[in-house]
Short mmCIF file of C-alpha atoms in Angstrom, two decimals:
data_model
loop_
_atom_site.label_atom_id
_atom_site.label_comp_id
_atom_site.label_asym_id
_atom_site.label_seq_id
_atom_site.Cartn_x
_atom_site.Cartn_y
_atom_site.Cartn_z
CA MET A 26 0.00 0.00 0.00
CA LYS A 27 1.27 3.44 -0.88
CA LEU A 28 2.00 5.93 1.87
CA SER A 29 -0.58 8.26 0.29
CA GLU A 30 -3.30 5.68 0.93
CA ILE A 31 -2.19 5.40 4.55
CA LYS A 32 -2.38 9.16 4.86
CA ASP A 33 -6.01 9.05 3.67
CA LEU A 34 -6.95 6.08 5.85
CA LEU A 35 -5.71 7.84 8.96
CA ASN A 36 -6.68 11.40 8.01
CA ALA A 37 -3.05 12.12 8.64
CA ASP A 38 -0.97 15.25 8.16
CA VAL A 39 2.31 14.83 6.37
CA ILE A 40 5.12 16.40 8.39
CA VAL A 41 8.01 15.18 6.28
CA GLY A 42 8.03 13.44 2.93
CA GLU A 43 5.20 14.88 0.86
CA ASP A 44 7.30 13.91 -2.15
CA MET A 45 7.57 10.28 -0.97
CA LEU A 46 3.82 9.61 -0.60
CA GLY A 47 3.48 8.05 -4.01
CA SER A 48 6.72 6.11 -4.00
CA VAL A 49 6.99 4.50 -0.56
CA GLU A 50 5.30 1.13 -0.45
CA VAL A 51 4.19 -0.17 2.97
CA GLU A 52 3.52 -3.84 3.70
CA THR A 53 4.15 -4.24 7.41
CA ALA A 54 3.95 -2.15 10.57
CA PHE A 55 5.14 -2.18 14.16
CA ALA A 56 3.46 -0.16 16.94
CA SER A 57 5.13 0.61 20.25
CA ASP A 58 6.04 3.36 22.67
CA LEU A 59 9.07 1.47 23.88
CA LEU A 60 12.06 1.89 21.60
CA SER A 61 13.93 -1.03 23.11
CA ASP A 62 11.07 -3.30 22.11
CA VAL A 63 11.17 -1.91 18.60
CA LEU A 64 14.89 -2.61 18.51
CA ALA A 65 14.32 -6.09 19.82
CA TYR A 66 11.50 -7.16 17.55
CA ALA A 67 10.75 -4.93 14.58
CA LYS A 68 11.84 -6.10 11.16
CA GLU A 69 13.22 -3.86 8.46
CA ARG A 70 10.88 -1.95 6.16
CA ALA A 71 8.09 -1.81 8.75
CA LEU A 72 6.09 1.39 9.24
CA PHE A 73 6.64 2.57 12.81
CA ILE A 74 3.57 3.66 14.75
CA THR A 75 4.31 5.49 18.00
CA GLY A 76 3.36 8.20 20.45
CA LEU A 77 7.00 9.08 21.15
CA THR A 78 8.18 12.32 19.58
CA ASN A 79 11.90 12.65 20.37
CA PRO A 80 14.78 12.32 17.88
CA GLN A 81 15.57 8.81 19.13
CA VAL A 82 12.51 7.71 17.18
CA ILE A 83 14.32 8.68 13.98
CA ARG A 84 17.57 7.06 15.13
CA THR A 85 15.66 3.87 15.74
CA VAL A 86 14.12 4.02 12.28
CA GLU A 87 17.59 4.47 10.85
CA VAL A 88 19.19 1.70 12.85
CA LEU A 89 16.52 -0.79 11.81
CA ASP A 90 15.89 0.46 8.26
CA LEU A 91 12.23 1.09 9.01
CA ILE A 92 10.23 2.85 6.35
CA GLY A 93 8.64 5.82 8.10
CA VAL A 94 6.79 6.98 11.20
CA VAL A 95 3.14 7.60 12.08
CA PHE A 96 2.73 9.69 15.23
CA VAL A 97 -0.53 8.76 16.93
CA ARG A 98 -2.83 10.51 19.43
CA GLY A 99 -2.20 13.82 17.66
CA LYS A 100 1.36 14.03 19.00
CA VAL A 101 3.53 16.66 17.39
CA PRO A 102 7.15 15.60 16.93
CA GLN A 103 9.85 17.85 18.35
CA MET A 104 11.63 20.26 16.02
CA ASP A 105 14.90 18.34 16.13
CA THR A 106 13.03 15.14 15.38
CA VAL A 107 11.57 16.73 12.25
CA GLU A 108 14.94 18.17 11.23
CA LEU A 109 16.64 14.80 11.60
CA ALA A 110 13.91 13.06 9.61
CA LYS A 111 14.30 15.61 6.81
CA ARG A 112 18.04 15.06 6.71
CA LYS A 113 17.61 11.29 6.62
CA ASN A 114 14.70 11.31 4.18
CA ILE A 115 12.32 9.56 6.52
CA PRO A 116 8.62 10.29 5.99
CA LEU A 117 6.63 11.39 9.04
CA LEU A 118 2.84 11.34 9.33
CA ARG A 119 0.66 12.51 12.19
CA THR A 120 -2.82 11.29 12.99
CA LYS A 121 -5.33 12.12 15.69
CA CYS A 122 -6.29 8.45 15.94
CA ILE A 123 -5.16 6.57 19.02
CA MET A 124 -2.71 3.74 18.53
CA PHE A 125 -5.41 1.03 18.64
CA GLU A 126 -7.52 2.77 16.02
CA THR A 127 -4.48 3.44 13.82
CA CYS A 128 -3.45 -0.21 13.92
CA GLY A 129 -7.02 -1.36 13.35
CA ARG A 130 -7.48 0.75 10.23
CA LEU A 131 -4.16 -0.34 8.76
CA TYR A 132 -4.72 -3.99 9.59
CA GLY A 133 -8.18 -3.85 8.04
CA ALA A 134 -6.63 -2.44 4.89
CA GLY A 135 -4.20 -5.32 4.61
CA ILE A 136 -1.06 -4.12 6.38
CA LYS A 137 0.54 -7.06 8.18
CA ALA A 138 2.38 -7.20 11.49
CA SER A 139 6.13 -6.73 11.28
CA ILE A 140 6.33 -9.67 13.66
CA GLU A 141 3.20 -11.50 14.77
CA LYS A 142 4.31 -12.66 18.16
CA VAL A 143 7.36 -12.83 20.32
CA ASP A 144 8.69 -16.24 21.21
CA MET B 7 30.74 12.38 18.94
CA GLN B 8 34.22 12.19 17.53
CA HIS B 9 35.16 9.63 14.99
CA THR B 10 38.58 8.30 14.13
CA GLN B 11 39.22 5.77 11.47
CA CYS B 12 42.35 3.76 11.92
CA ALA B 13 43.30 2.12 8.63
CA ASN B 14 40.65 -0.24 7.36
CA HIS B 15 39.57 -2.35 10.22
CA ILE B 16 39.17 -0.45 13.44
CA PHE B 17 36.81 2.36 14.20
CA SER B 18 36.70 4.25 17.46
CA TYR B 19 34.21 6.74 18.79
CA THR B 20 33.67 8.81 21.89
CA LEU B 21 30.26 9.67 23.32
CA ARG B 22 29.68 11.94 26.31
CA GLY B 23 27.21 11.17 29.05
CA GLY B 24 23.98 13.14 28.76
CA ASP B 25 24.43 13.73 25.04
CA PHE B 26 21.02 12.31 24.18
CA ASP B 27 20.87 14.20 20.90
CA ASN B 28 23.80 12.28 19.50
CA ALA B 29 22.98 8.83 20.85
CA GLY B 30 22.50 6.61 17.82
CA ARG B 31 25.01 8.33 15.58
CA ILE B 32 27.78 5.85 16.25
CA SER B 33 25.44 3.04 15.36
CA THR B 34 24.32 4.56 12.07
CA SER B 35 27.83 5.66 11.20
CA LEU B 36 29.35 2.21 11.67
CA LYS B 37 26.41 0.72 9.85
CA ARG B 38 27.32 2.76 6.80
CA GLU B 39 30.94 1.66 7.04
CA LEU B 40 29.96 -2.00 7.25
CA ARG B 41 27.61 -1.62 4.30
CA THR B 42 30.39 -0.13 2.21
CA ARG B 43 32.51 -3.11 3.14
CA GLU B 44 29.71 -5.49 2.16
CA TYR B 45 29.25 -7.27 5.47
CA PRO B 46 26.25 -9.63 5.55
CA PRO B 47 23.04 -7.71 6.37
CA HIS B 48 22.26 -9.79 9.46
CA ILE B 49 25.63 -8.87 10.98
CA ILE B 50 25.18 -5.19 10.15
CA GLN B 51 21.72 -5.14 11.70
CA ARG B 52 22.86 -6.80 14.91
CA VAL B 53 25.88 -4.53 15.22
CA ALA B 54 23.62 -1.50 14.74
CA ILE B 55 21.15 -2.60 17.43
CA VAL B 56 23.87 -3.51 19.93
CA LEU B 57 25.67 -0.22 19.44
CA TYR B 58 22.49 1.80 19.69
CA GLU B 59 21.49 0.22 23.01
CA ALA B 60 25.05 0.71 24.25
CA GLU B 61 24.95 4.36 23.22
CA ILE B 62 21.72 4.85 25.14
CA ASN B 63 23.36 3.28 28.19
CA VAL B 64 26.40 5.53 27.86
CA VAL B 65 24.39 8.76 27.60
CA SER B 66 22.06 7.62 30.39
CA TYR B 67 24.43 6.33 33.04
CA THR B 68 27.99 7.47 32.40
CA LYS B 69 30.30 10.47 32.08
CA VAL B 70 31.86 9.26 28.88
CA GLY B 71 32.01 6.10 26.79
CA TYR B 72 34.66 4.89 24.36
CA PHE B 73 33.53 2.64 21.54
CA PHE B 74 35.88 0.39 19.58
CA ALA B 75 34.75 -1.65 16.62
CA TYR B 76 37.17 -4.22 15.29
CA CYS B 77 35.94 -5.35 11.90
CA ARG B 78 37.24 -8.72 10.87
CA PRO B 79 36.27 -10.98 8.01
CA ASN B 80 32.83 -12.38 8.90
CA SER B 81 32.72 -10.90 12.36
CA VAL B 82 32.69 -7.66 14.27
CA HIS B 83 34.12 -7.29 17.74
CA LEU B 84 32.80 -4.36 19.77
CA VAL B 85 34.28 -3.01 22.98
CA ILE B 86 32.56 -0.29 24.97
CA LYS B 87 34.39 1.14 27.96
CA ASP B 88 32.75 3.79 30.07
CA LYS B 89 33.48 5.98 33.03
CA GLY B 90 30.24 5.70 34.85
CA LYS B 91 28.40 4.52 37.87
CA GLY B 92 29.01 0.89 37.06
CA ILE B 93 26.72 -2.07 37.58
CA ASP B 94 26.20 -3.48 41.05
CA ASN B 95 24.80 -6.81 40.03
CA ILE B 96 25.53 -7.82 36.46
CA LYS B 97 23.35 -10.91 36.55
CA LEU B 98 20.39 -8.82 37.59
CA ALA B 99 21.18 -6.03 35.11
CA VAL B 100 21.11 -8.44 32.17
CA GLN B 101 17.68 -9.70 33.15
CA GLU B 102 14.90 -8.42 30.96
CA GLY B 103 12.85 -5.81 32.80
CA PHE B 104 15.44 -4.81 35.36
CA SER B 105 16.06 -1.08 35.18
CA THR B 106 17.49 1.79 37.17
CA ALA B 107 16.39 4.35 34.57
CA THR B 108 15.36 7.89 35.38
CA ASP B 109 12.14 9.48 34.14
CA GLU B 110 14.07 11.36 31.47
CA ILE B 111 15.31 8.11 29.96
CA ARG B 112 11.84 6.61 30.15
CA ARG B 113 10.34 9.62 28.39
CA LEU B 114 12.65 8.88 25.47
CA GLY B 115 11.18 5.42 25.13
CA PHE B 116 13.96 3.52 26.85
CA GLY B 117 14.62 2.43 30.39
CA ALA B 118 12.35 -0.59 30.44
CA GLY B 119 15.21 -2.89 31.31
CA MET B 120 15.70 -4.17 27.80
CA GLY B 121 19.08 -2.61 26.95
CA LEU B 122 21.55 -5.22 28.09
CA SER B 123 19.23 -8.08 27.28
CA ASN B 124 18.82 -6.67 23.78
CA ILE B 125 22.58 -6.51 23.46
CA LYS B 126 22.91 -10.08 24.68
CA ARG B 127 20.21 -11.28 22.30
CA ASN B 128 22.13 -9.94 19.32
CA ALA B 129 25.61 -10.99 20.41
CA ASN B 130 27.27 -14.33 19.87
CA VAL B 131 29.43 -13.66 22.89
CA MET B 132 29.03 -10.90 25.47
CA ARG B 133 31.32 -10.20 28.39
CA ILE B 134 30.71 -7.56 31.02
CA CYS B 135 33.16 -6.31 33.64
CA SER B 136 32.01 -3.57 35.95
CA LYS B 137 33.16 -1.77 39.03
CA PRO B 138 30.53 0.29 40.84
CA GLY B 139 31.57 3.91 40.90
CA VAL B 140 34.29 3.39 38.30
CA GLY B 141 32.83 2.12 35.08
CA THR B 142 31.88 -0.76 32.87
CA LYS B 143 33.49 -2.61 30.01
CA ILE B 144 31.37 -4.63 27.64
CA SER B 145 32.90 -6.70 24.88
CA ILE B 146 30.74 -8.26 22.25
CA ASP B 147 31.33 -10.55 19.31
CA ILE B 148 28.95 -10.60 16.43
CA THR B 149 29.75 -13.25 13.91
CA SER B 150 28.15 -15.23 11.14
CA ARG B 151 29.75 -18.39 12.40
CA ASN B 152 27.50 -20.64 14.41
CA HIS B 153 30.31 -22.02 16.43
CA TYR B 154 32.34 -19.42 18.08
CA GLY B 155 35.08 -20.96 20.11
CA ASP B 156 37.97 -18.90 21.28
CA LEU B 157 38.74 -15.34 20.45
CA ILE B 158 41.22 -16.22 17.76
CA MET B 159 41.83 -13.83 14.92
CA ASP B 160 42.04 -15.04 11.38
CA ILE B 161 45.63 -13.96 11.08
CA THR B 162 48.87 -15.84 11.50
CA VAL B 163 52.40 -14.73 12.31
CA ASN B 164 53.32 -15.50 8.71
CA GLU B 165 50.67 -13.17 7.35
CA ILE B 166 51.75 -10.44 9.73
CA GLN B 167 55.31 -10.83 8.52
CA GLN B 168 54.29 -10.73 4.86
CA LYS B 169 52.03 -7.73 5.28
CA THR B 170 54.41 -5.67 7.40
CA ASN B 171 57.70 -6.78 5.86
CA PHE B 172 59.23 -6.96 9.31
CA GLU B 173 62.43 -8.97 9.25
CA LEU B 174 61.99 -12.55 10.47
CA LEU B 175 65.02 -13.30 12.62
CA THR B 176 64.21 -16.85 13.68
CA THR B 177 64.62 -19.67 11.21
CA LYS B 178 62.95 -22.66 12.85
CA ALA B 179 60.14 -21.26 14.98
CA ASP B 180 56.60 -21.98 13.80
CA CYS B 181 55.10 -19.00 11.97
CA SER B 182 51.74 -20.59 11.22
CA LYS B 183 50.40 -19.86 14.70
CA LEU B 184 47.18 -17.87 14.94
CA ILE B 185 47.26 -14.66 16.90
CA THR B 186 44.83 -13.99 19.75
CA GLY B 187 45.66 -10.33 20.28
CA GLY B 188 48.48 -7.90 20.86
CA TYR B 189 50.33 -6.73 23.91
CA VAL B 190 52.97 -4.03 24.25
CA GLY B 191 55.39 -3.76 27.13
CA ASP B 192 58.98 -3.54 28.19
CA MET B 193 58.54 -4.44 31.81
CA LEU B 194 58.64 -8.20 32.16
CA SER B 195 56.49 -8.34 35.27
CA ASP B 196 53.77 -6.37 33.50
CA VAL B 197 53.92 -8.53 30.40
CA ASN B 198 53.85 -11.59 32.58
CA ALA B 199 50.76 -10.32 34.36
CA ASN B 200 48.78 -9.00 31.39
CA GLY B 201 49.91 -10.81 28.25
CA LYS B 202 47.63 -13.61 27.08
CA LYS B 203 48.30 -16.92 25.42
CA GLY B 204 48.71 -16.55 21.67
CA ASN B 205 49.47 -12.83 21.83
CA ILE B 206 51.91 -11.11 19.57
CA TRP B 207 54.18 -9.18 21.92
CA ILE B 208 55.70 -5.86 20.91
CA THR B 209 58.74 -4.80 22.88
CA ILE B 210 62.05 -3.01 22.60
CA LEU B 211 63.70 -5.53 24.93
CA THR B 212 66.55 -7.53 23.46
CA HIS B 213 67.68 -9.48 26.51
CA PRO B 214 67.19 -13.25 26.17
CA ASN B 215 65.04 -13.19 29.33
CA ALA B 216 62.33 -11.74 27.15
CA VAL B 217 62.20 -15.00 25.21
CA ALA B 218 61.74 -16.89 28.45
CA VAL B 219 58.70 -14.76 29.29
CA ALA B 220 57.28 -15.19 25.78
CA SER B 221 57.67 -18.93 26.12
CA LEU B 222 56.17 -19.00 29.60
CA LYS B 223 53.16 -17.04 28.36
CA ASP B 224 52.92 -19.08 25.17
CA PHE B 225 52.97 -16.04 22.93
CA SER B 226 52.61 -16.50 19.16
CA ALA B 227 55.47 -14.17 18.34
CA ILE B 228 57.67 -11.31 19.50
CA VAL B 229 58.07 -8.12 17.54
CA VAL B 230 61.26 -6.35 18.54
CA ALA B 231 60.67 -2.69 17.77
CA GLY B 232 62.68 0.47 18.24
CA GLY B 233 65.74 -0.32 16.20
CA ILE B 234 67.98 -2.34 18.50
CA LYS B 235 68.41 -5.72 16.89
CA PRO B 236 68.56 -8.65 19.28
CA ARG B 237 71.78 -10.65 19.31
CA ASP B 238 72.28 -14.24 18.24
CA GLU B 239 71.73 -15.60 21.73
CA PHE B 240 68.22 -14.11 21.77
CA ILE B 241 67.39 -15.55 18.36
CA LYS B 242 68.87 -18.96 19.10
CA ARG B 243 66.85 -19.19 22.29
CA ALA B 244 63.69 -18.10 20.46
CA ASP B 245 64.18 -20.83 17.89
CA GLU B 246 64.65 -23.36 20.69
CA GLU B 247 61.50 -22.16 22.43
CA ASP B 248 59.57 -22.05 19.14
CA ILE B 249 58.79 -18.33 19.35
CA PRO B 250 59.08 -16.48 16.03
CA VAL B 251 60.85 -13.12 16.33
CA LEU B 252 60.13 -10.25 13.98
CA TYR B 253 62.32 -7.18 13.91
CA THR B 254 61.69 -3.61 12.77
CA ASP B 255 63.22 -0.23 13.40
CA LEU B 256 59.75 1.31 13.64
CA SER B 257 58.76 2.47 17.10
CA ALA B 258 56.51 0.30 19.27
CA TYR B 259 53.71 2.80 18.69
CA GLU B 260 54.08 2.54 14.93
CA VAL B 261 54.04 -1.23 15.15
CA VAL B 262 50.77 -1.07 17.10
CA VAL B 263 49.23 1.16 14.45
CA LEU B 264 50.27 -1.27 11.72
CA LEU B 265 49.08 -4.37 13.53
CA SER B 266 45.79 -2.67 14.39
CA SER B 267 45.20 -1.99 10.74
CA LEU B 268 45.65 -5.71 10.11
CA GLY B 269 42.93 -6.49 12.61
CA VAL B 270 44.99 -7.42 15.65
CA THR B 271 43.14 -6.20 18.72
CA ALA B 272 44.02 -5.62 22.33
CA ASN B 273 43.22 -8.32 24.86
CA HIS B 274 39.69 -8.15 26.17
#
């Protein structure tokens, strides 16, 4: 699914990456507010759904080669987070949906879990 | 964060405590280097995760951390030494969920007691030494090999000799020995205490007693640096004890730089 479709599904604002909406293809997602868990379990190319807004979110995306970030619950990322994302070409979306609703809409539209369960 | 590249194989970085803005840069920077060198993706990914967690630990709990990455064929050896508050109970600290994090760390999305266990999960071998109030040293091996026995480098005395062009003084001693690391010293009691089996020992000593120490410690070779060539007695004894002796007029420091660039690491 294209990032532009995800934007529509979630009524999201695009903070970074307007130019990437049509090119970035999303197949999987990982939702968490704990970066260590993301580091432990997320697989590359997942869309990262979070309520965290600090620059470490972008570092984590970079370390794991994730595809982009959706900030949930209407959270506005910090300035330095946005700057870093711009520099690293990482698309950022922001939705007013809560995390559960965000995941539900994406799942319903065919986005799969980055990892289904933890063994 | 400062970054120094030493020849092809070793990267070192410094990260100050509290520098949350820069935590993660070492990880992404080394990741790029490994990609350029075409390391397998699963090694790169694990190195990146381990370093990132270590960076978060350094900015969260220490005054300063020094990161060393020794990149060898098919494996990466990471050493992180910090000046920090240390770990009281390592066994407990490695347990998932154990945390001494502050609210600031938790606000960033860390501090749930996953750091060290995440590092361990991604490492083939992890060793932690810590002294409360002084600091912590973590060494980690990440390798594509399933079986990871001893910390032996993929380099022999012979290869060192060929790549450095140091003069081989011994004629009979076995040069096919694998090297486990390097040690530098001119005080025999120090070398005796801190040298490890299989080390290549760099010294300016030319007294035959040095050979006795090398033999006692089961070193792979001696490099006599500094420009004073050992006499026949030294060489004869080395041949008898089966310790190859290489000679160069480079300084001990220069020898270390050269050997580092060939992937010989310090003892950990």
